[in-house]
Short mmCIF file of C-alpha atoms in Angstrom, two decimals:
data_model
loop_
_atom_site.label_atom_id
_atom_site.label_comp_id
_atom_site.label_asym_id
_atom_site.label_seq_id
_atom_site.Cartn_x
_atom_site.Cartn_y
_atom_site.Cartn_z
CA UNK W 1 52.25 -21.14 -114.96
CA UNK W 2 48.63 -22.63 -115.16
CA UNK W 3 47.54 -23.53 -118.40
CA UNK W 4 44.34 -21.98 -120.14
CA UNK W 5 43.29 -26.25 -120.65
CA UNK W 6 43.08 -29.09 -119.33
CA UNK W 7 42.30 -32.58 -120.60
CA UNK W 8 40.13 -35.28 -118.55
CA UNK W 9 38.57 -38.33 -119.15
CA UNK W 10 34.90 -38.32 -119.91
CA UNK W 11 32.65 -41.16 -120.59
CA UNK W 12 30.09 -40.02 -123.56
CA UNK W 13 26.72 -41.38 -124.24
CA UNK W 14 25.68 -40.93 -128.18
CA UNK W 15 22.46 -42.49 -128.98
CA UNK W 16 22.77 -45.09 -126.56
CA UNK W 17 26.75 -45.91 -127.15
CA UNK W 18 29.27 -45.39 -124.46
CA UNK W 19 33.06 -44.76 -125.08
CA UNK W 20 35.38 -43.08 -123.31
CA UNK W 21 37.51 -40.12 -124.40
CA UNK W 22 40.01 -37.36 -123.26
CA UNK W 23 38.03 -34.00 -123.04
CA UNK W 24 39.24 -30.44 -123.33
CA UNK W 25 38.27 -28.14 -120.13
CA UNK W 26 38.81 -24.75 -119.12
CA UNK W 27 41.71 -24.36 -116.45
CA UNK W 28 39.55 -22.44 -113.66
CA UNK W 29 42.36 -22.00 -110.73
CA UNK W 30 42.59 -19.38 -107.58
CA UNK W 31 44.65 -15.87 -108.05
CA UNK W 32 45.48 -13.67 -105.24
CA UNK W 33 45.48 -10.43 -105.46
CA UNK W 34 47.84 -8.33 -103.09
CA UNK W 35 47.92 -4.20 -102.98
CA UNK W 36 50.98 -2.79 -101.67
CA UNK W 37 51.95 -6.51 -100.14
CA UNK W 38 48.67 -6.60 -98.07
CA UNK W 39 45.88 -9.21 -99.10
CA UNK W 40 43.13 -7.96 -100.96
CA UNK W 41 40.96 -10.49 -103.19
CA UNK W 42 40.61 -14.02 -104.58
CA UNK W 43 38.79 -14.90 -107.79
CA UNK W 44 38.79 -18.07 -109.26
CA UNK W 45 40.13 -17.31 -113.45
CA UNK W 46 41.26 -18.60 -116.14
CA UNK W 47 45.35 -18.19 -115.94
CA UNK W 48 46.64 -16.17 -118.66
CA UNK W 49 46.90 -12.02 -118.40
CA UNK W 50 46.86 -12.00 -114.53
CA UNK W 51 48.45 -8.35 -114.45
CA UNK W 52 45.73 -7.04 -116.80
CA UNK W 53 42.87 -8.60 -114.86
CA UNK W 54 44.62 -7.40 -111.07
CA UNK W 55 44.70 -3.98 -112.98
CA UNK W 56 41.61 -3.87 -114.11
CA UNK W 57 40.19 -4.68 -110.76
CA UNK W 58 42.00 -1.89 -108.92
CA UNK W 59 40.80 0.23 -111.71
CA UNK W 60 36.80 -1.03 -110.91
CA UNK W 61 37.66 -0.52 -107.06
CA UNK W 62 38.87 3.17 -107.66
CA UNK W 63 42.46 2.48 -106.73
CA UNK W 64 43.98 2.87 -109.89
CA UNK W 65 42.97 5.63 -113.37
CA UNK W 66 46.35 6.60 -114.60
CA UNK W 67 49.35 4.45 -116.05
CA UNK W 68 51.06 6.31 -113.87
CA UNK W 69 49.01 5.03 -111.11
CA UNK W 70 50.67 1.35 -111.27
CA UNK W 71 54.67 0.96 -110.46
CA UNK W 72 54.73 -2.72 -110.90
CA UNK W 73 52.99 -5.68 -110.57
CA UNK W 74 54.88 -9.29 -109.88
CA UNK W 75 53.91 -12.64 -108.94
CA UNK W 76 55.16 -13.51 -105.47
CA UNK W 77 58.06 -15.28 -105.07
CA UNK W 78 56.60 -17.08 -102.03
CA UNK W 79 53.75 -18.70 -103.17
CA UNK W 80 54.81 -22.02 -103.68
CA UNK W 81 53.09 -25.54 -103.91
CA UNK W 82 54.68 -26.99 -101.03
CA UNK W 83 57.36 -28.46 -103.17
CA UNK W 84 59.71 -25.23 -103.71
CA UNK W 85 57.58 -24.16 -107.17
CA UNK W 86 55.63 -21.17 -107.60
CA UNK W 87 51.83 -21.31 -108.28
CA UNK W 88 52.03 -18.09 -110.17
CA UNK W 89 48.47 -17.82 -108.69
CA UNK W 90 49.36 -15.18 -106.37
CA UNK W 91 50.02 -11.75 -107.46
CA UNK W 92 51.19 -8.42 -105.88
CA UNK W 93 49.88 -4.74 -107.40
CA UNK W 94 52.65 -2.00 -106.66
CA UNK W 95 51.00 1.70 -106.90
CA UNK W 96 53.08 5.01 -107.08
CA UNK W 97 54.02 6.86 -103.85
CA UNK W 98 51.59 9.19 -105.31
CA UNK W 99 48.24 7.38 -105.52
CA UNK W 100 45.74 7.51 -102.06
CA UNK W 101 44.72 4.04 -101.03
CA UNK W 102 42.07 4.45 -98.77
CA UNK W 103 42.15 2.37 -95.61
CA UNK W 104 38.30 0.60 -96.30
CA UNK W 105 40.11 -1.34 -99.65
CA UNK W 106 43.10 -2.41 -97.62
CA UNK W 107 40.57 -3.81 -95.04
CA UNK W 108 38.71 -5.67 -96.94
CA UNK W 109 39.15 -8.99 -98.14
CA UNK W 110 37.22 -9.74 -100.75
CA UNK W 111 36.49 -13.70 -102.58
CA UNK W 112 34.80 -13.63 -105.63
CA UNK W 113 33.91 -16.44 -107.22
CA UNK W 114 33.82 -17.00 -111.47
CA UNK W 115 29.92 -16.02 -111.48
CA UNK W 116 29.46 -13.27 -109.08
CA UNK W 117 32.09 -11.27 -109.33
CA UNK W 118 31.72 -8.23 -106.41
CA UNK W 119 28.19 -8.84 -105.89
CA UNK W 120 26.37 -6.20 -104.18
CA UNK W 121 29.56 -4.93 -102.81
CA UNK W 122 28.59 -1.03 -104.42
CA UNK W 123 25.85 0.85 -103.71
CA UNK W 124 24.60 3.14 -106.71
CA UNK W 125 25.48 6.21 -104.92
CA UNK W 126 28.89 4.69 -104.35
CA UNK W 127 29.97 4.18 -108.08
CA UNK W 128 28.24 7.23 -109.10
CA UNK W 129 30.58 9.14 -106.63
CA UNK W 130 33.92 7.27 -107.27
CA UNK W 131 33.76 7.60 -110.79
CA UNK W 132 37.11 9.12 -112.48
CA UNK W 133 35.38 9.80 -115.77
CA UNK W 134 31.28 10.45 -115.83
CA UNK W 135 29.67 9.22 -118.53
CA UNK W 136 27.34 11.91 -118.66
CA UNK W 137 30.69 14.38 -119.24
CA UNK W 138 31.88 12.21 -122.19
CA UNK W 139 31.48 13.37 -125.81
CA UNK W 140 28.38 12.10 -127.62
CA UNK W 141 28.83 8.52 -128.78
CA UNK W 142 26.29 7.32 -131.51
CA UNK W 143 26.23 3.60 -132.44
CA UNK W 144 23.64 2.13 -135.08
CA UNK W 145 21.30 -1.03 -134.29
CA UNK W 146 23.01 -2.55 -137.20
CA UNK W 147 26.43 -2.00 -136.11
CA UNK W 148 25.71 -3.87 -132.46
CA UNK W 149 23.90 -6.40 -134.32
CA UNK W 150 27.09 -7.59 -136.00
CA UNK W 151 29.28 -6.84 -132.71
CA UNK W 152 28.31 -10.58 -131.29
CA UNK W 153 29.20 -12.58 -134.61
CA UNK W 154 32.38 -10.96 -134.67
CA UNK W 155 33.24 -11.82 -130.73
CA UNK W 156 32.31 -15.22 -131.34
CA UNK W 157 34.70 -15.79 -134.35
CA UNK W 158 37.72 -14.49 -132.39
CA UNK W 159 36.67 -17.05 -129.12
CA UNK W 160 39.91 -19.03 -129.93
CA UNK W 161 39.29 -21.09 -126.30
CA UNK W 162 35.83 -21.22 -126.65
CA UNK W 163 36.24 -23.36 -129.74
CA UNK W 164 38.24 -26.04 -127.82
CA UNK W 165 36.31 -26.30 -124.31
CA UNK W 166 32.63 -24.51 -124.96
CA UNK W 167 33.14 -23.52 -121.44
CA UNK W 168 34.23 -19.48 -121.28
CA UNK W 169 33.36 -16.45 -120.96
CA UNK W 170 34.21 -13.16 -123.53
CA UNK W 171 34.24 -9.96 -122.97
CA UNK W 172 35.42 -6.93 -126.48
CA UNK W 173 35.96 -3.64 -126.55
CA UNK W 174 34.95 -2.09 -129.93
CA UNK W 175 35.29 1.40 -131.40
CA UNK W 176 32.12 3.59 -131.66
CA UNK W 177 32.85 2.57 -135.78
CA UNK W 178 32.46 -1.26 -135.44
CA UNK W 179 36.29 -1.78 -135.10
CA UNK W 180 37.38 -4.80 -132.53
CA UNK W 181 40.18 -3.60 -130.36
CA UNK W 182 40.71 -6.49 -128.30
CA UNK W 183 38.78 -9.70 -126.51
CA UNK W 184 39.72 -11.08 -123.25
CA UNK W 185 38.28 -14.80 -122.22
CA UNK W 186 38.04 -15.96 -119.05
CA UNK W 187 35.86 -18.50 -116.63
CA UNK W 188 34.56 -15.12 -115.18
CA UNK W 189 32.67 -13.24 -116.88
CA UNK W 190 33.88 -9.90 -114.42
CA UNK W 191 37.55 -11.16 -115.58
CA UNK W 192 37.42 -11.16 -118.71
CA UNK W 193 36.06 -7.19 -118.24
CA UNK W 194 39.34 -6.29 -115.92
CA UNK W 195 41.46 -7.91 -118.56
CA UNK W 196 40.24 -5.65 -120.79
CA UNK W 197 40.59 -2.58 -118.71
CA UNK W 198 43.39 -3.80 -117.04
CA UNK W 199 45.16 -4.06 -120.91
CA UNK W 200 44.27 -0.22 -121.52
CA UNK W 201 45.72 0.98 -118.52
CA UNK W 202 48.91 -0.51 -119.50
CA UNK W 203 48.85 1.11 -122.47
CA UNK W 204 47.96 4.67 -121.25
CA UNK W 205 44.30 4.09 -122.44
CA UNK W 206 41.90 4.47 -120.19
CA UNK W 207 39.07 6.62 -120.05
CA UNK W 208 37.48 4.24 -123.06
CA UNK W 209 35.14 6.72 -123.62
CA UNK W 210 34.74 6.44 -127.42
CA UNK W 211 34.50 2.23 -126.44
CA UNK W 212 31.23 -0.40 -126.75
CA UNK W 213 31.94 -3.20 -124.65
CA UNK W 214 30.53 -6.29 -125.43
CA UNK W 215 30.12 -9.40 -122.81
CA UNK W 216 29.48 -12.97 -124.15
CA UNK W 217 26.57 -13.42 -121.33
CA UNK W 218 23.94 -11.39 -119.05
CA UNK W 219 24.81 -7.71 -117.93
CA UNK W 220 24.55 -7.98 -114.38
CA UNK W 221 25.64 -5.04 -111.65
CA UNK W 222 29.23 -5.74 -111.59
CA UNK W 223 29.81 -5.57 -115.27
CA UNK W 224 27.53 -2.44 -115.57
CA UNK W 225 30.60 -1.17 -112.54
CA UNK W 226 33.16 -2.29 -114.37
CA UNK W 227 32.14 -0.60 -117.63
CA UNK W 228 30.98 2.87 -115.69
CA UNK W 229 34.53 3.24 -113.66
CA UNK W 230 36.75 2.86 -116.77
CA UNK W 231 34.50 5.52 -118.41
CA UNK W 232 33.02 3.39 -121.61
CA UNK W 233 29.67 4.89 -122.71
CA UNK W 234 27.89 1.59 -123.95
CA UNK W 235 27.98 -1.99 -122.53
CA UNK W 236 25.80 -4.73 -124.91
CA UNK W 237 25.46 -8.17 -123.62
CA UNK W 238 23.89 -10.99 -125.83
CA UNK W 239 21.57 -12.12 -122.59
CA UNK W 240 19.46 -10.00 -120.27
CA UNK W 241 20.50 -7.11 -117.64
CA UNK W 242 20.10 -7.41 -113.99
CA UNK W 243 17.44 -4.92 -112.23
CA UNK W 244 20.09 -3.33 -110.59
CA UNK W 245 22.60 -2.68 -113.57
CA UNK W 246 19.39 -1.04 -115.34
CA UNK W 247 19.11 1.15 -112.20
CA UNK W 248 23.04 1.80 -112.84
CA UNK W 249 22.88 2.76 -115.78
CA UNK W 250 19.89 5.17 -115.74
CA UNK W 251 22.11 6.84 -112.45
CA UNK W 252 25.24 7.45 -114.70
CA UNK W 253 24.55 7.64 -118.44
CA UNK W 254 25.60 4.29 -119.16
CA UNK W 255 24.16 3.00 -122.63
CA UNK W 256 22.46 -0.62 -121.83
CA UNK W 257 22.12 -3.26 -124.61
CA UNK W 258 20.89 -6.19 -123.82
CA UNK W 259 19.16 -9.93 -125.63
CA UNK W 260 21.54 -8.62 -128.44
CA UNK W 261 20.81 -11.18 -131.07
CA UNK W 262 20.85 -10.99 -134.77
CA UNK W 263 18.84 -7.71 -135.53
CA UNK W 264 17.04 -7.87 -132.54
CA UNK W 265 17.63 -6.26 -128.91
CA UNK W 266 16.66 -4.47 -126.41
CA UNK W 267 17.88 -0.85 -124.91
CA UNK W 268 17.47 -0.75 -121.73
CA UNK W 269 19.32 2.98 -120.28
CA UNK W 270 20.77 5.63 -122.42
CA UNK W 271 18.72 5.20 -125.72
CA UNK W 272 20.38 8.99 -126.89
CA UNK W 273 23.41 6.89 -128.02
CA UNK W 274 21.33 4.55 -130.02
CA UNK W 275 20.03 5.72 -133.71
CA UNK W 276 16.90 4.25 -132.79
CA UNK W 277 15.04 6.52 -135.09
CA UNK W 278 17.07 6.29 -138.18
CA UNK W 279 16.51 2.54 -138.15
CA UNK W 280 13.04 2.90 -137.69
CA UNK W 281 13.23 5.18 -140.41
CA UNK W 282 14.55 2.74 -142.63
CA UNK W 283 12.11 -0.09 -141.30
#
């Protein structure tokens, strides 16, 4: 199996001195993803928790909402290297005899790379529609500015990868009380999402819709998706929102945080879910 690291030589320049060195890098390395044995999408990830990210991208397609939704998932047997051993970069998603796969996903073959994700793929209308669990349904979630103010410290201290290679991606989910749940990393920013939600519908999870998801960089359409189609009520990102996941969120409910940074940020959709008055209250 691909490792989360790599090392490589790198020559470094320090105040005009040259050595060389062995660095540490992020593995970034194709995976497959199969429905049903028929080809459906490449990204380019991080290996490590391949099941939970090619669950949590059926789950962001509208393929998958229940545990009971996914028989199995296995790496093929048949991707190999050429010499006899298996990538393990190839993976095939197994749903029950029960769940509809409409003909458009099994026609569509999708490459996404480690930045874009399944850009401009989804109309508004589109995810609006093919939403399991509307936001907008959900019971009230309140969050405080000073509890998503501390959300972004406490991703970065659990960034175990980050510390060796300064080169991923995180994405947390966090109760409506502060509490960390779990953090995915990954060379994707979108991956490190579907390992998330691709974790909770293993466990019987999903909708998250007492959840704050937190992403280590911008909020752009895809995550804004992601976040709406496994039903969590508040996505905060520590850079700035995309036009079109503001537009996103405004059409479904969706709570939008973004420049999170120390006590400052900026609400961008959903502002009922913020105690925006309470803290100015206090101010």
């Amino acid at each position: 199996m691909g490792r989360v690291t790599e090392r490589r030589k790198v020559i470094r320049v320090r105040d005009g001195a040259v050595s060389t060195r062995p660095d540490t890098l992020v593995a970034e390395e194709p995976l497959e993803i199969r429905l049903n044995g028929k080809p459906l999408a490449i990204t380019m990830r991080t290996p490590g928790d391949d099941f939970a990210l090619a669950a949590g991208f059926l789950v962001s397609e509208g393929v998958l909402a229940e545990r009971t939704d996914l028989q199995n998932i296995v790496y093929c047997a048949g991707a190999t290297d050429g010499g006899g051993s298996n990538t393990y970069n190839v993976v095939d998603v197994r749903t029950g005899a029960h769940v509809p796969v409409p003909d458009i996903t099994l026609e569509r073959n999708v490459y996404t790379t480690s930045s874009c994700g399944l850009c401009g793929k989804a109309s508004l209308d589109a995810v609006r529609t093919t939403a399991r669990w509307p936001i907008s349904d959900t019971p009230p979630v309140r969050v405080t500015p000073k509890l998503l103010a501390g959300l972004p410290d406490r991703l970065r201290a659990s960034q175990r990868v980050f510390d060796r290679t300064g080169g991923l991606h995180a994405a947390a989910l966090f109760t409506e009380d502060g509490e960390l749940v779990d953090v995915r990393e990954d060379v994707g920013r979108h991956n490190a999402v579907d390992k998330l939600v691709g974790r909770a519908l293993q466990n019987g999870g999903l909708p998250l819709s007492r959840s704050v998801l937190l992403v280590s960089g911008r909020a752009s359409f895809e995550l804004a998706q992601k976040a709406v189609m496994a039903g969590i009520p508040v996505l905060a990102a520590v850079s700035a929102p995309s036009s079109l996941a503001v537009d996103l969120a405004t059409e479904t409910g969706l709570t939008l945080v973004g420049f999170l940074r120390g006590s400052s940020m900026n609400v961008y959709a959903g502002e009922d879910r913020v105690a925006l008055r309470a803290a100015a209250a206090r101010g």
